[in-house]
Tab-separated table of C-alpha atoms in Angstrom:
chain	number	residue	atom	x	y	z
A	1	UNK	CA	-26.268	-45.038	88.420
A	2	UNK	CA	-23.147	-43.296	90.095
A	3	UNK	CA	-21.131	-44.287	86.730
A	4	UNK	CA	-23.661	-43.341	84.831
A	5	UNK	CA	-23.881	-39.691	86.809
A	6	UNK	CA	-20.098	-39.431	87.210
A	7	UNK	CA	-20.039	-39.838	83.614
A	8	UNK	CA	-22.661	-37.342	82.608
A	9	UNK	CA	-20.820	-33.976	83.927
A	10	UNK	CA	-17.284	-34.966	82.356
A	11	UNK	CA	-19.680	-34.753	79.028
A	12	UNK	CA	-20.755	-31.962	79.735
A	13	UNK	CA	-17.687	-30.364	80.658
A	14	UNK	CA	-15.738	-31.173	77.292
A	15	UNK	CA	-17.803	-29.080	74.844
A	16	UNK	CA	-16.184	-25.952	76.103
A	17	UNK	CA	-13.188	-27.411	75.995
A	18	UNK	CA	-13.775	-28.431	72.238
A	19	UNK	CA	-15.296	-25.270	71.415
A	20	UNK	CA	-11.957	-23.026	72.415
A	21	UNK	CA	-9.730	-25.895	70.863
A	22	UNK	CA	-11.615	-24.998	67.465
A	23	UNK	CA	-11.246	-21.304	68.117
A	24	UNK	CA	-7.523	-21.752	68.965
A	25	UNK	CA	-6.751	-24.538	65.495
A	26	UNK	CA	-8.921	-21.157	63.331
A	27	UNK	CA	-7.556	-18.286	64.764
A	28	UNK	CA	-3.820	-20.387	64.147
A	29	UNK	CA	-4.750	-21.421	60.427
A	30	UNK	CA	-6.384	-18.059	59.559
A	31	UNK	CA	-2.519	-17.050	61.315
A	32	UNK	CA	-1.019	-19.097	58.695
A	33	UNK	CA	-3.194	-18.076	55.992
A	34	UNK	CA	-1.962	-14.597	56.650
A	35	UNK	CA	1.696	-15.089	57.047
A	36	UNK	CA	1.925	-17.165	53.736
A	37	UNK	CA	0.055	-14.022	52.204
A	38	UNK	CA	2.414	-11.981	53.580
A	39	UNK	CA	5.082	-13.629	52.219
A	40	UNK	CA	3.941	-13.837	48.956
A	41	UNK	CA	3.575	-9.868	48.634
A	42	UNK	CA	6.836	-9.892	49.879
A	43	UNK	CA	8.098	-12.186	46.977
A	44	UNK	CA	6.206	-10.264	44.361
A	45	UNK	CA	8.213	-7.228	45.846
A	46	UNK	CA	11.483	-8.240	45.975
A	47	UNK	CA	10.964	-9.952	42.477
A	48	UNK	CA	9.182	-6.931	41.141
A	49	UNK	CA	12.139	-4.560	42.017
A	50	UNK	CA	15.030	-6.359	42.085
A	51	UNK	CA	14.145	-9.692	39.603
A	52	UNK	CA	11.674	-8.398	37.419
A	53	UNK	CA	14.072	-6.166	34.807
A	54	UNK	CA	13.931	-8.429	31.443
A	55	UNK	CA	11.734	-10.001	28.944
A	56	UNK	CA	11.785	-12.648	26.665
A	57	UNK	CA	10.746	-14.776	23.740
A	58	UNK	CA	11.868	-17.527	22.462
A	59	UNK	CA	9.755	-16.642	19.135
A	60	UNK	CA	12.959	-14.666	17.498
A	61	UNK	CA	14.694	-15.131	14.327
A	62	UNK	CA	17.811	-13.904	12.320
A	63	UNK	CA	16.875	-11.526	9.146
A	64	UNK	CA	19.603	-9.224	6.894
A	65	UNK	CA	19.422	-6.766	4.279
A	66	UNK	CA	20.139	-8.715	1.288
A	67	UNK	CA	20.831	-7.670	-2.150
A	68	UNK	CA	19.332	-8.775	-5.123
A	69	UNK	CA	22.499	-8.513	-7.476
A	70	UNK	CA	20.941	-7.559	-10.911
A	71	UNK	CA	22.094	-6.702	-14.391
A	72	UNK	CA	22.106	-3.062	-15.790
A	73	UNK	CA	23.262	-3.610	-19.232
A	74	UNK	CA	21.962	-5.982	-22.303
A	75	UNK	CA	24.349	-8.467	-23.727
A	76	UNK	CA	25.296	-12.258	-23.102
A	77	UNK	CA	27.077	-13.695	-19.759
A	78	UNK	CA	30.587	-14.428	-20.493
A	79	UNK	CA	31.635	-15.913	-17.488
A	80	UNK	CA	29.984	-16.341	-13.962
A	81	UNK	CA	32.454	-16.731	-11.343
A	82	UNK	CA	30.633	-17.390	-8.267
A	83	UNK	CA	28.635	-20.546	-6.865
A	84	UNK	CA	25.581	-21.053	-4.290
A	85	UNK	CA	26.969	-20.878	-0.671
A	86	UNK	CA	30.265	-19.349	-2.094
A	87	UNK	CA	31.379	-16.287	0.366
A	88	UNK	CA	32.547	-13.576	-1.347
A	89	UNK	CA	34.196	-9.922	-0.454
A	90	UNK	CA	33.292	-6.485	-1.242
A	91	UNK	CA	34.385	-5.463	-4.655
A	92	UNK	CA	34.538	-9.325	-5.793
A	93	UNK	CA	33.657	-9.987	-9.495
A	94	UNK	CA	30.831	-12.061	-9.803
A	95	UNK	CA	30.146	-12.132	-13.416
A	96	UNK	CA	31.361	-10.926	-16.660
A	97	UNK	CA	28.726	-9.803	-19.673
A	98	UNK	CA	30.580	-9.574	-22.854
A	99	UNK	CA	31.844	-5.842	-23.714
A	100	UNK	CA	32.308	-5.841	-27.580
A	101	UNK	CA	29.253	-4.014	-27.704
A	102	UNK	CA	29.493	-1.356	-24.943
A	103	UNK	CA	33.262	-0.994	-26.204
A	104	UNK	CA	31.605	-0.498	-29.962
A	105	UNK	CA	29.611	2.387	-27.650
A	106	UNK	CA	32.547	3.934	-25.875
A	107	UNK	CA	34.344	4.405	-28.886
A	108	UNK	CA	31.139	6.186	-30.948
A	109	UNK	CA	31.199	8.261	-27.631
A	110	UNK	CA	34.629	9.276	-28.213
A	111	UNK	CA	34.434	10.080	-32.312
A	112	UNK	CA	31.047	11.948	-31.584
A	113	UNK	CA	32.745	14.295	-28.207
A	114	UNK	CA	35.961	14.843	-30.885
A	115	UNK	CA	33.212	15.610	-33.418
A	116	UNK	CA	31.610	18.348	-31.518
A	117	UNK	CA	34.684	19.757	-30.365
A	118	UNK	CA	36.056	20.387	-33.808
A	119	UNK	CA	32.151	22.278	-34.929
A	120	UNK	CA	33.092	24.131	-32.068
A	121	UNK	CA	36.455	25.277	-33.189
A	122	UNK	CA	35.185	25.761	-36.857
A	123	UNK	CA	32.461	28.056	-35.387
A	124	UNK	CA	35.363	29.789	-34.339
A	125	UNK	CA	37.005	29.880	-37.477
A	126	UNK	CA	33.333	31.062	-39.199
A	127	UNK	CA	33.193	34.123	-36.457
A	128	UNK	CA	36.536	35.033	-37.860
A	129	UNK	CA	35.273	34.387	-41.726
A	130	UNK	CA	32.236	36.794	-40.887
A	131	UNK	CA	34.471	39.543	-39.327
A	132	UNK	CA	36.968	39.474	-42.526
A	133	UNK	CA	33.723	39.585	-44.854
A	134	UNK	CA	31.577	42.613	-43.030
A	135	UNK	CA	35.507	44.519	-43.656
A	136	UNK	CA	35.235	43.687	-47.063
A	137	UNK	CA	31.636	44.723	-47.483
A	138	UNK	CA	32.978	48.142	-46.309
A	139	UNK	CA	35.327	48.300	-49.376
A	140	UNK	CA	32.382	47.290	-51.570
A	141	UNK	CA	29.816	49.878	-50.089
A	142	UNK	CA	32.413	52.731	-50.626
A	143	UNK	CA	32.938	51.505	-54.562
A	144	UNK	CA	29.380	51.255	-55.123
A	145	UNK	CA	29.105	54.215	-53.297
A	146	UNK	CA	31.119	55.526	-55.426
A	147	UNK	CA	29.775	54.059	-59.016
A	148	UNK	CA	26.211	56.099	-57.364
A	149	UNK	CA	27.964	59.319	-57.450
A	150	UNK	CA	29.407	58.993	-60.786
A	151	UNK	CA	26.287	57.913	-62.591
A	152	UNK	CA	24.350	60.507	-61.301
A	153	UNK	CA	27.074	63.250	-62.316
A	154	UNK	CA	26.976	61.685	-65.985
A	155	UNK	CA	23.088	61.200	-65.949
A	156	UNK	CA	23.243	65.159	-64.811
A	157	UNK	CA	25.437	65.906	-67.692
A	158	UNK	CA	23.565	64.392	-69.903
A	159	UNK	CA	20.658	66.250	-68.719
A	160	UNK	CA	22.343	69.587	-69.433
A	161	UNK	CA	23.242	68.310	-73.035
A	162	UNK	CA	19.514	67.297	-73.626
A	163	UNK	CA	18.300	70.668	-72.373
A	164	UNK	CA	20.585	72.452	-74.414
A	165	UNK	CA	19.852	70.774	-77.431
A	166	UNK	CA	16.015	71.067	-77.219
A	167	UNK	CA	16.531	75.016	-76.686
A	168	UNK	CA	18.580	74.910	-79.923
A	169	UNK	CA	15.957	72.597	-81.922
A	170	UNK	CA	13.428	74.435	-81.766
A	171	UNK	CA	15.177	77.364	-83.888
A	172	UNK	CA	16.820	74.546	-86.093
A	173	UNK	CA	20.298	75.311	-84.917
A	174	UNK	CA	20.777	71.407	-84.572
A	175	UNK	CA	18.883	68.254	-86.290
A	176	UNK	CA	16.653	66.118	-84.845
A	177	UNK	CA	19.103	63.107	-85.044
A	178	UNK	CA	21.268	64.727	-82.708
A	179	UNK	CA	18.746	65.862	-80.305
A	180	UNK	CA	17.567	62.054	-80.350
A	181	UNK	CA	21.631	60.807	-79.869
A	182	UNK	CA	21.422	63.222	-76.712
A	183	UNK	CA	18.114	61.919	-75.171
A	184	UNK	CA	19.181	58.682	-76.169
A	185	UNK	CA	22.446	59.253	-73.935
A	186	UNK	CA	20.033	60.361	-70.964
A	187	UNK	CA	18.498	57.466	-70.825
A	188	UNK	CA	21.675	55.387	-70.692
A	189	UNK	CA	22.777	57.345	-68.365
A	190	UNK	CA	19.273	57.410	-65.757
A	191	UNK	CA	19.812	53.140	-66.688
A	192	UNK	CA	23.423	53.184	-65.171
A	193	UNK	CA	22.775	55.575	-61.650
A	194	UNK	CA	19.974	52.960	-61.257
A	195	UNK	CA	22.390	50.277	-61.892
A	196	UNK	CA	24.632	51.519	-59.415
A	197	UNK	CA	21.539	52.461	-56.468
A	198	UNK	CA	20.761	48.910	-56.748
A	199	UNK	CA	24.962	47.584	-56.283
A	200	UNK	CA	25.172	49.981	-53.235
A	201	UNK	CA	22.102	48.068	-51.925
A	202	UNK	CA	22.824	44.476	-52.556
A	203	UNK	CA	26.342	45.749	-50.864
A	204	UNK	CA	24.775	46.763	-48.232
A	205	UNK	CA	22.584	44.076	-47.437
A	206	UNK	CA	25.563	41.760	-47.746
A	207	UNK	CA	27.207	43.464	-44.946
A	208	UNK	CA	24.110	43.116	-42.897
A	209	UNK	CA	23.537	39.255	-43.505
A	210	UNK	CA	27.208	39.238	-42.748
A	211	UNK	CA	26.307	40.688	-39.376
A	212	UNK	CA	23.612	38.731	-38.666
A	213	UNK	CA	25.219	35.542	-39.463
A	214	UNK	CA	27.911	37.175	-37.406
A	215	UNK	CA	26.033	37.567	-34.492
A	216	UNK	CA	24.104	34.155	-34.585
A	217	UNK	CA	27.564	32.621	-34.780
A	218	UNK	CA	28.745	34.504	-31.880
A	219	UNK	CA	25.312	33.241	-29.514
A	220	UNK	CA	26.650	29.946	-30.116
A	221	UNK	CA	29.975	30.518	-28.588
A	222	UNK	CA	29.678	33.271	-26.235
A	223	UNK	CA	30.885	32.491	-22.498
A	224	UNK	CA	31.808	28.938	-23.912
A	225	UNK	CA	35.181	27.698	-24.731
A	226	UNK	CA	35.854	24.329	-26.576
A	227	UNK	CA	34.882	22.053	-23.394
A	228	UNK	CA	31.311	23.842	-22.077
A	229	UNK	CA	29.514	24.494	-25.326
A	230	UNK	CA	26.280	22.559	-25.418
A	231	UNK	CA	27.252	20.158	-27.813
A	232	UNK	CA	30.614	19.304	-26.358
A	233	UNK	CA	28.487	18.659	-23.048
A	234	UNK	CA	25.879	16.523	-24.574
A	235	UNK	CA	29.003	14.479	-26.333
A	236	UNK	CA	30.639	14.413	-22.967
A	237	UNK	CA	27.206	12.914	-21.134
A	238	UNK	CA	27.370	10.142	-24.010
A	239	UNK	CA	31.172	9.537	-23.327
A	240	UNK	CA	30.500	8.928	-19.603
A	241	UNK	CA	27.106	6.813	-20.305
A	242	UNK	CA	29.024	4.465	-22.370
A	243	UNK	CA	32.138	4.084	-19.851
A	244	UNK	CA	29.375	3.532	-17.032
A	245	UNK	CA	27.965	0.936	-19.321
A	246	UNK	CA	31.324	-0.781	-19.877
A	247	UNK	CA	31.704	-0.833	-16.248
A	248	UNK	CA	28.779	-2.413	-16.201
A	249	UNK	CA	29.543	-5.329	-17.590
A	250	UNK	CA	31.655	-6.229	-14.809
A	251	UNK	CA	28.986	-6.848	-11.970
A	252	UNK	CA	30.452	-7.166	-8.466
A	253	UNK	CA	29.892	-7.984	-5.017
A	254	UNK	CA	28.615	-4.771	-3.192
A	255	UNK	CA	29.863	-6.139	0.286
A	256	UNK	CA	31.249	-9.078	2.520
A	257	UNK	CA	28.356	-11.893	1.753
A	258	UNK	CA	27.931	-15.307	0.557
A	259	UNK	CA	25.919	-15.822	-2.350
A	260	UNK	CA	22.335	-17.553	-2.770
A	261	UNK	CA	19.996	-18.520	-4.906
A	262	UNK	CA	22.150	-18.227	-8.531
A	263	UNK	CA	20.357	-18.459	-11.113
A	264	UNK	CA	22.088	-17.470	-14.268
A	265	UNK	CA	24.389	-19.591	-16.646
A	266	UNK	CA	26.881	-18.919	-19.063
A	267	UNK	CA	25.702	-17.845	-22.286
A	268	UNK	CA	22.361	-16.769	-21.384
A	269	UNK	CA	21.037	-13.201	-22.516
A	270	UNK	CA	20.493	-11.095	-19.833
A	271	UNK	CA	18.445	-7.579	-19.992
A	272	UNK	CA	18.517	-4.691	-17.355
A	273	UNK	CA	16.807	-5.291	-13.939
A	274	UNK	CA	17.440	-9.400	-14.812
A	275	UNK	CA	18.152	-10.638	-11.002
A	276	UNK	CA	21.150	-13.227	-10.967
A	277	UNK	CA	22.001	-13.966	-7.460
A	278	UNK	CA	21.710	-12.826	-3.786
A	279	UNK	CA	24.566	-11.961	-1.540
A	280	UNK	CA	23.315	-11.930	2.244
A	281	UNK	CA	25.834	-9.991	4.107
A	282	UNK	CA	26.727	-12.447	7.258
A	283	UNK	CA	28.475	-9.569	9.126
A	284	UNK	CA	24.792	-7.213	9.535
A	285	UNK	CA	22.798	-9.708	10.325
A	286	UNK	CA	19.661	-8.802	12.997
A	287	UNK	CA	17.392	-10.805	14.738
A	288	UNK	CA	13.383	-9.877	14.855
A	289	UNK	CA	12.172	-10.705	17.983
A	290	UNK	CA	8.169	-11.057	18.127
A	291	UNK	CA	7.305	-9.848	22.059
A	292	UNK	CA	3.894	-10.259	22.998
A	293	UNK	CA	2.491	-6.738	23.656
A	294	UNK	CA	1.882	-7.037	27.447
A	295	UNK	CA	5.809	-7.123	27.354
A	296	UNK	CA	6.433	-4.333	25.489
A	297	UNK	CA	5.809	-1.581	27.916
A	298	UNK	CA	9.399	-0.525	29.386
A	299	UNK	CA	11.243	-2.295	26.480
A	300	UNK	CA	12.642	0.869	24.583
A	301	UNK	CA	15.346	1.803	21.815
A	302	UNK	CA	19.086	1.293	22.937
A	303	UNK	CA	18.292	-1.356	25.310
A	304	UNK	CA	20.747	-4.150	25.437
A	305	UNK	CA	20.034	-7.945	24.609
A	306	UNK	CA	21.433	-10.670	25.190
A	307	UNK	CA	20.740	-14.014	22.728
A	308	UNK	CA	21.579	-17.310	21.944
A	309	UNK	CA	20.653	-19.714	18.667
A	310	UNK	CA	19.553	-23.262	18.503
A	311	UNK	CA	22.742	-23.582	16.118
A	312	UNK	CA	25.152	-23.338	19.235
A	313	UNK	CA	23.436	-23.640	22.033
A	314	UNK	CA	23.022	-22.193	25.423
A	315	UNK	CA	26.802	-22.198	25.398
A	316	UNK	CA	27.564	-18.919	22.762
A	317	UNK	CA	25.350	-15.957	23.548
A	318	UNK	CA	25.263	-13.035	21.410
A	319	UNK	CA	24.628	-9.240	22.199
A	320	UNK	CA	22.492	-7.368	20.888
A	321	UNK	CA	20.856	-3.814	21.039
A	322	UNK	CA	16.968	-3.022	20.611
A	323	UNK	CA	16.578	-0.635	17.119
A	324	UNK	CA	13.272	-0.379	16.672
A	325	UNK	CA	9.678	-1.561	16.920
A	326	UNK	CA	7.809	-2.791	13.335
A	327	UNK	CA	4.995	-0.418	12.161
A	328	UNK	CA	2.440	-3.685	13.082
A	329	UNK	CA	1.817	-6.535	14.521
A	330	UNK	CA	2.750	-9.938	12.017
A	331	UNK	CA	-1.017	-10.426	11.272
A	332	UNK	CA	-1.510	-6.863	10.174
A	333	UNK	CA	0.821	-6.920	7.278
A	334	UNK	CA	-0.197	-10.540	6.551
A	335	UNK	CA	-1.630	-11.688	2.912
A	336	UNK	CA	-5.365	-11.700	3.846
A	337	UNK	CA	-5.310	-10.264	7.329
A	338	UNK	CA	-7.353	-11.130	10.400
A	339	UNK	CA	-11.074	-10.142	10.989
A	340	UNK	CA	-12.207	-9.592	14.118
A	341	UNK	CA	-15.458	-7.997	13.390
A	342	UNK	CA	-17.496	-11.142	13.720
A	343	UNK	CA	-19.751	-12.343	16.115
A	344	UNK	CA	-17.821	-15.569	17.539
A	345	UNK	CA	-14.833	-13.307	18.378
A	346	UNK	CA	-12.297	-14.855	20.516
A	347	UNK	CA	-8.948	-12.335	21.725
A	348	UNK	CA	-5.777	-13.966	20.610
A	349	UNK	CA	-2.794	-11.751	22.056
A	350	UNK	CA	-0.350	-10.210	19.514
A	351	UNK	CA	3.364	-10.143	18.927
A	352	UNK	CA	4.940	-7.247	17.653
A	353	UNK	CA	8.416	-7.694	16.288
A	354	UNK	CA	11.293	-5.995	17.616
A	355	UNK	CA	14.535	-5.613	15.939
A	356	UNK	CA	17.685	-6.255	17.768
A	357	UNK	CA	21.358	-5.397	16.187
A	358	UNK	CA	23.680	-7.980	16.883
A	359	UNK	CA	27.821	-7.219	17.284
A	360	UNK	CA	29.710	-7.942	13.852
A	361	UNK	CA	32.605	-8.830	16.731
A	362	UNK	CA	30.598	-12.066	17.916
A	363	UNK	CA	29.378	-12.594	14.558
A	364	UNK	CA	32.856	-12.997	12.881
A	365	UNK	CA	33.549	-15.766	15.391
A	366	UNK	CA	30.317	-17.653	15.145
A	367	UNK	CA	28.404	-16.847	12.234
A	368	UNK	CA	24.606	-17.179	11.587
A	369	UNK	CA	21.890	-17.368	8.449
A	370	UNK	CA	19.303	-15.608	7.783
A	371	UNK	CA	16.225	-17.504	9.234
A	372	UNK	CA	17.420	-19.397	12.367
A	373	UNK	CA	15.717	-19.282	15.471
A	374	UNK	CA	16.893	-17.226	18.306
A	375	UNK	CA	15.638	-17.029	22.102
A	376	UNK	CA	16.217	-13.085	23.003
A	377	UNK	CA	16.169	-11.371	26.445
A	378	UNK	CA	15.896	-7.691	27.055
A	379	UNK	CA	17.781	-6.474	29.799
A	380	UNK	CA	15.033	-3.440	30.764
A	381	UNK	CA	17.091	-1.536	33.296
A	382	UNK	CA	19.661	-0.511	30.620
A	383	UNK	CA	19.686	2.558	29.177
């Protein structure tokens, strides 16, 4: 019984013990809870203002401006010059379309501007014409002016005659044939002054045609001199059509490329707007980079980048500056886009491409294509 007894109070006397043991291990791990919460705001902190100044994506890839190189001119391919993969420079001829025809053009051109150049100086020549003719009209208004006055003095005369006769008929001084010889001379005479009204009219209305084809000769010329008239300047647009033409046939590189996707041959007929290659230009190449949109909010315009391409490796890295944000997301401006007006819903973040300039510098020394993957990083504490 004494064990028994001695054993009962040390029972007893343990559960306080345990009790302030478990308050002293939960007060400690709520302690430790705390600190490691502590330390985790801390981490955010010092990662949020000192770590957390770039974004990336790995979902990036190179794009240019390329040129369709097309024909402007009809005619047959003479010679193509230029192969698939084949870099070329600016200015480079990349095929030849035969000229006989635009030279058959040109030289119409020519004869048709020399053409219109000599109806302008014979214009000239018919102002002069005009001039000398309305001068001579002058001459010829004066002698039928003249031709007037003399008929009407001898149709006055012969008045007087017939008057004086017909007094002296009637008391038989004279005969009747000789008072018919002097009407008879009346009415020649009445017959010529109308003869001569109508000369000084038809003289006069030559020297008025003369003036008006004077004056409508003159419209054509005034404030014009052999190279501004209106049909020396159509002449001259034809000239210059058919040199551009002839230039034409000559089609060249329009900058520093290499050429893709050739397509025409020798000898085939080609028609304006015919596409016969592509020339990407290596040396502007960019890089879309599709950023989800919760990254997007402090990436801006101007902000630097820094790259690198599955081609070399983490090794090369290019850099890059942000230009611009697309007008939509990829699945906007796709072929049948997405509808999310239906019940089973489910939000899929979207990327929204970003293009990034890269330096022609680091480009010249390790060139890309259009279409390889990039990983880009936005450095967003540059301005």
């Amino acid at each position: 019984m004494t064990d028994a007894q001695n054993t009962l109070p040390e029972t007893k006397n343990d559960e306080p013990v345990s009790d302030t043991t478990l308050k002293a291990k939960r007060k400690k791990a709520l302690g430790f809870v705390a600190l490691i919460l502590i330390i985790a705001v801390i981490l955010y902190a010092v990662w949020t203002v000192f770590f957390n100044h770039s974004v990336d994506t790995d979902n990036a890839y190179v794009g240019a401006e390329t040129a369709s190189i097309t024909s402007m001119v009809t005619g047959q391919v003479e010679q193509v010059l230029v192969s698939d993969t084949q870099t070329v420079k600016k200015g480079q001829l990349l095929v030849r379309v035969d000229q006989r025809d635009a030279e058959i053009a040109l030289a119409t051109a020519k004869a048709e501007l020399v053409k219109a150049q000599r109806q302008y100086k014979q214009t000239q020549a018919n102002s002069s014409s005009l001039n000398s003719q309305i001068f001579v009209s002058d001459d010829a208004i004066h002698s039928a002016e003249a031709k007037v006055a003399e008929a009407k003095a001898e149709m006055d005369k012969a008045q007087d005659d017939l008057n004086r006769r017909e007094k002296l008929s009637v008391s038989g001084a004279i005969s009747k044939e000789e008072l018919s010889t002097a009407q008879s001379a009346l009415t020649t005479a009445k017959a010529v002054y109308a003869s001569a009204q109508a000369g000084l009219a038809q003289a006069k209305s030559s020297q008025k045609a003369a003036q008006s084809n004077l004056a409508a000769n003159e419209a054509l010329i005034r404030g014009a001199d052999e190279n501004s008239t209106p049909d020396v300047l159509v002449a001259q647009a034809k000239l210059k059509q058919a040199l551009l033409d002839l230039e034409r046939t000559e089609i060249k590189a329009p900058f520093d490329g290499v050429v893709t996707r050739r397509n025409i041959q020798v000898g085939q007929r080609v028609a304006p707007g015919t596409v016969l290659m592509m020339v990407v230009p290596t040396s502007q190449l960019y890089v879309d980079a599709n950023f989800k949109e919760s990254q997007l909010e402090k990436v801006r315009p101007g902000q630097k980048a820094v790259l690198t391409s599955d081609l070399y490796g983490d090794s090369v890295e290019y850099h890059g500056t942000v230009q611009g944000f697309s007008g939509g997301t990829g699945s906007a401006f796709a072929l049948i886009p997405a509808q999310n007006a239906t019940g089973n819903w489910i939000k899929v973040v979207q990327r929204l491409p970003v293009r990034i300039k890269l330096d022609p510098k680091e480009l010249a020394e390790h060139p890309l294509r259009v279409g390889l993957s990039m990983e880009a990083k936005v450095d967003l504490s540059s301005k």
